[in-house]
């Protein structure tokens, strides 16, 4: 339920702290630090800090929305066509800095959505409210937790 998902999101930074920054996942091209920085980026889309304008048809938007809000997991090696094929180079000097940056962005997410009427734009699926973002972030974090053997 929603409170379990919120608790999971809030516990995620501490789950990440033990990872070796150079560790590779069970699939994909990102190392652990790149994955953490990727989560920071995706959380900043949820907060509305990063805007990605994507021209999507109503059909594609509806399809993405349906999947994002479903209980179906992301497949291994799912790609985001708004991101380059090769992972971004790390931008933080250490894993600790990367996790701290992620935690700051996650705290910003919870603080921004204290106003329960607030919505921000998901570039694939349109307007999302707090509950919808929590559901999607939970699904996304869980996907990367599986990738790096955190659960």
C-alpha positions as a Markdown table, in Angstrom:
| # | Residue | x | y | z |
|---|---|---|---|---|
| 1 | Unk | 0.0 | 0.0 | 0.0 |
| 2 | Unk | 0.9 | 3.7 | -0.2 |
| 3 | Unk | 2.5 | 4.0 | 3.2 |
| 4 | Unk | 4.7 | 0.9 | 2.6 |
| 5 | Unk | 5.9 | 2.4 | -0.7 |
| 6 | Unk | 6.7 | 5.7 | 0.9 |
| 7 | Unk | 8.6 | 3.9 | 3.7 |
| 8 | Unk | 10.5 | 1.9 | 1.0 |
| 9 | Unk | 11.4 | 5.1 | -0.9 |
| 10 | Unk | 12.6 | 6.8 | 2.3 |
| 11 | Unk | 14.8 | 3.7 | 3.2 |
| 12 | Unk | 16.4 | 3.5 | -0.2 |
| 13 | Unk | 19.4 | 5.9 | 0.4 |
| 14 | Unk | 20.6 | 3.7 | 3.2 |
| 15 | Unk | 20.2 | 0.6 | 1.1 |
| 16 | Unk | 22.5 | 2.2 | -1.5 |
| 17 | Unk | 25.2 | 3.2 | 0.9 |
| 18 | Unk | 26.9 | -0.2 | 1.0 |
| 19 | Unk | 27.3 | -0.6 | -2.7 |
| 20 | Unk | 30.7 | -0.6 | -4.4 |
| 21 | Unk | 30.5 | 2.4 | -6.8 |
| 22 | Unk | 32.2 | 0.3 | -9.6 |
| 23 | Unk | 30.0 | -2.8 | -9.1 |
| 24 | Unk | 28.0 | -3.8 | -12.2 |
| 25 | Unk | 24.4 | -4.9 | -12.1 |
| 26 | Unk | 23.0 | -8.3 | -13.2 |
| 27 | Unk | 22.2 | -6.6 | -16.5 |
| 28 | Unk | 22.7 | -3.3 | -18.2 |
| 29 | Unk | 25.6 | -0.9 | -18.7 |
| 30 | Unk | 25.5 | 1.2 | -15.5 |
| 31 | Unk | 27.8 | 0.8 | -12.6 |
| 32 | Unk | 26.4 | 1.3 | -9.1 |
| 33 | Unk | 27.3 | 5.0 | -8.9 |
| 34 | Unk | 25.8 | 5.7 | -12.3 |
| 35 | Unk | 22.6 | 4.0 | -11.2 |
| 36 | Unk | 22.4 | 6.2 | -8.1 |
| 37 | Unk | 22.9 | 9.3 | -10.2 |
| 38 | Unk | 20.3 | 8.0 | -12.6 |
| 39 | Unk | 17.8 | 7.7 | -9.7 |
| 40 | Unk | 18.6 | 11.3 | -8.7 |
| 41 | Unk | 17.9 | 12.4 | -12.2 |
| 42 | Unk | 14.6 | 10.5 | -12.4 |
| 43 | Unk | 13.6 | 11.8 | -8.9 |
| 44 | Unk | 14.3 | 15.4 | -10.2 |
| 45 | Unk | 11.9 | 14.8 | -13.0 |
| 46 | Unk | 9.2 | 13.9 | -10.4 |
| 47 | Unk | 10.0 | 17.0 | -8.4 |
| 48 | Unk | 9.5 | 19.1 | -11.5 |
| 49 | Unk | 13.1 | 20.4 | -11.3 |
| 50 | Unk | 14.0 | 18.7 | -14.7 |
| 51 | Unk | 11.7 | 19.2 | -17.6 |
| 52 | Unk | 11.8 | 16.9 | -20.5 |
| 53 | Unk | 9.5 | 17.9 | -23.3 |
| 54 | Unk | 8.5 | 15.0 | -25.3 |
| 55 | Unk | 6.0 | 15.1 | -28.1 |
| 56 | Unk | 3.9 | 12.1 | -27.5 |
| 57 | Unk | 0.7 | 11.0 | -29.1 |
| 58 | Unk | -2.3 | 10.5 | -26.8 |
| 59 | Unk | -2.1 | 6.7 | -27.5 |
| 60 | Unk | 1.5 | 6.5 | -26.4 |
| 61 | Unk | 0.9 | 8.6 | -23.4 |
| 62 | Unk | -2.1 | 6.4 | -22.4 |
| 63 | Unk | -0.1 | 3.2 | -22.9 |
| 64 | Unk | 2.8 | 4.5 | -20.8 |
| 65 | Unk | 0.5 | 5.8 | -18.1 |
| 66 | Unk | -1.3 | 2.4 | -17.9 |
| 67 | Unk | 2.0 | 0.5 | -17.5 |
| 68 | Unk | 3.6 | 3.0 | -15.0 |
| 69 | Unk | 0.5 | 2.8 | -12.8 |
| 70 | Unk | 0.2 | -1.0 | -13.1 |
| 71 | Unk | 1.9 | -3.6 | -10.8 |
| 72 | Unk | 3.9 | -5.0 | -13.7 |
| 73 | Unk | 7.7 | -4.7 | -13.1 |
| 74 | Unk | 10.0 | -3.0 | -15.6 |
| 75 | Unk | 11.7 | -5.6 | -17.7 |
| 76 | Unk | 15.5 | -6.1 | -17.4 |
| 77 | Unk | 17.4 | -3.9 | -19.9 |
| 78 | Unk | 14.4 | -1.5 | -20.3 |
| 79 | Unk | 15.7 | 1.6 | -22.1 |
| 80 | Unk | 14.6 | 5.2 | -21.8 |
| 81 | Unk | 14.8 | 6.7 | -25.3 |
| 82 | Unk | 15.2 | 10.2 | -23.7 |
| 83 | Unk | 18.6 | 9.0 | -22.3 |
| 84 | Unk | 21.7 | 8.2 | -24.3 |
| 85 | Unk | 22.5 | 4.5 | -25.0 |
| 86 | Unk | 25.8 | 4.8 | -23.1 |
| 87 | Unk | 25.3 | 5.7 | -19.4 |
| 88 | Unk | 26.3 | 9.2 | -18.4 |
| 89 | Unk | 29.8 | 9.6 | -16.8 |
| 90 | Unk | 29.6 | 9.9 | -13.0 |
| 91 | Unk | 29.3 | 13.5 | -11.9 |
| 92 | Unk | 30.0 | 13.0 | -8.1 |
| 93 | Unk | 33.5 | 12.5 | -6.8 |
| 94 | Unk | 32.4 | 9.6 | -4.6 |
| 95 | Unk | 29.6 | 7.1 | -4.0 |
| 96 | Unk | 28.9 | 8.9 | -0.7 |
| 97 | Unk | 28.4 | 12.2 | -2.5 |
| 98 | Unk | 26.2 | 10.5 | -5.1 |
| 99 | Unk | 23.9 | 8.9 | -2.4 |
| 100 | Unk | 23.8 | 12.2 | -0.5 |
| 101 | Unk | 22.7 | 14.1 | -3.6 |
| 102 | Unk | 20.1 | 11.4 | -4.2 |
| 103 | Unk | 18.8 | 11.7 | -0.7 |
| 104 | Unk | 18.5 | 15.5 | -1.0 |
| 105 | Unk | 16.5 | 15.1 | -4.2 |
| 106 | Unk | 14.3 | 12.5 | -2.6 |
| 107 | Unk | 13.7 | 14.8 | 0.4 |
| 108 | Unk | 12.8 | 17.6 | -2.0 |
| 109 | Unk | 10.2 | 15.3 | -3.6 |
| 110 | Unk | 8.4 | 14.7 | -0.3 |
| 111 | Unk | 8.6 | 18.3 | 0.6 |
| 112 | Unk | 7.3 | 19.6 | -2.8 |
| 113 | Unk | 4.3 | 17.2 | -2.6 |
| 114 | Unk | 3.3 | 18.2 | 0.9 |
| 115 | Unk | 0.7 | 20.2 | -1.0 |
| 116 | Unk | -1.4 | 17.2 | -1.9 |
| 117 | Unk | -3.0 | 18.9 | -4.9 |
| 118 | Unk | 0.3 | 19.3 | -6.6 |
| 119 | Unk | 1.1 | 17.6 | -9.9 |
| 120 | Unk | 4.2 | 17.5 | -12.1 |
| 121 | Unk | 4.7 | 16.2 | -15.6 |
| 122 | Unk | 6.0 | 12.7 | -16.4 |
| 123 | Unk | 7.5 | 13.1 | -19.9 |
| 124 | Unk | 6.0 | 9.8 | -21.1 |
| 125 | Unk | 2.7 | 9.7 | -19.3 |
| 126 | Unk | 1.5 | 13.3 | -18.6 |
| 127 | Unk | 0.5 | 14.8 | -15.3 |
| 128 | Unk | 1.2 | 12.8 | -12.1 |
| 129 | Unk | 0.1 | 13.5 | -8.6 |
| 130 | Unk | 1.9 | 12.4 | -5.4 |
| 131 | Unk | 0.4 | 8.9 | -5.2 |
| 132 | Unk | 1.1 | 8.2 | -8.9 |
| 133 | Unk | 4.7 | 9.3 | -8.5 |
| 134 | Unk | 5.2 | 7.2 | -5.4 |
| 135 | Unk | 3.9 | 4.2 | -7.3 |
| 136 | Unk | 6.2 | 4.8 | -10.2 |
| 137 | Unk | 9.3 | 5.7 | -8.2 |
| 138 | Unk | 8.8 | 2.6 | -6.1 |
| 139 | Unk | 8.6 | 0.5 | -9.2 |
| 140 | Unk | 11.7 | 2.2 | -10.7 |
| 141 | Unk | 13.8 | 1.9 | -7.4 |
| 142 | Unk | 12.7 | -1.7 | -7.0 |
| 143 | Unk | 13.9 | -2.4 | -10.6 |
| 144 | Unk | 17.3 | -1.1 | -9.9 |
| 145 | Unk | 17.4 | -2.8 | -6.5 |
| 146 | Unk | 16.9 | -6.1 | -8.3 |
| 147 | Unk | 19.6 | -5.1 | -10.9 |
| 148 | Unk | 22.2 | -4.6 | -8.1 |
| 149 | Unk | 21.1 | -7.5 | -5.8 |
| 150 | Unk | 19.8 | -5.2 | -3.0 |
| 151 | Unk | 16.7 | -7.4 | -2.5 |
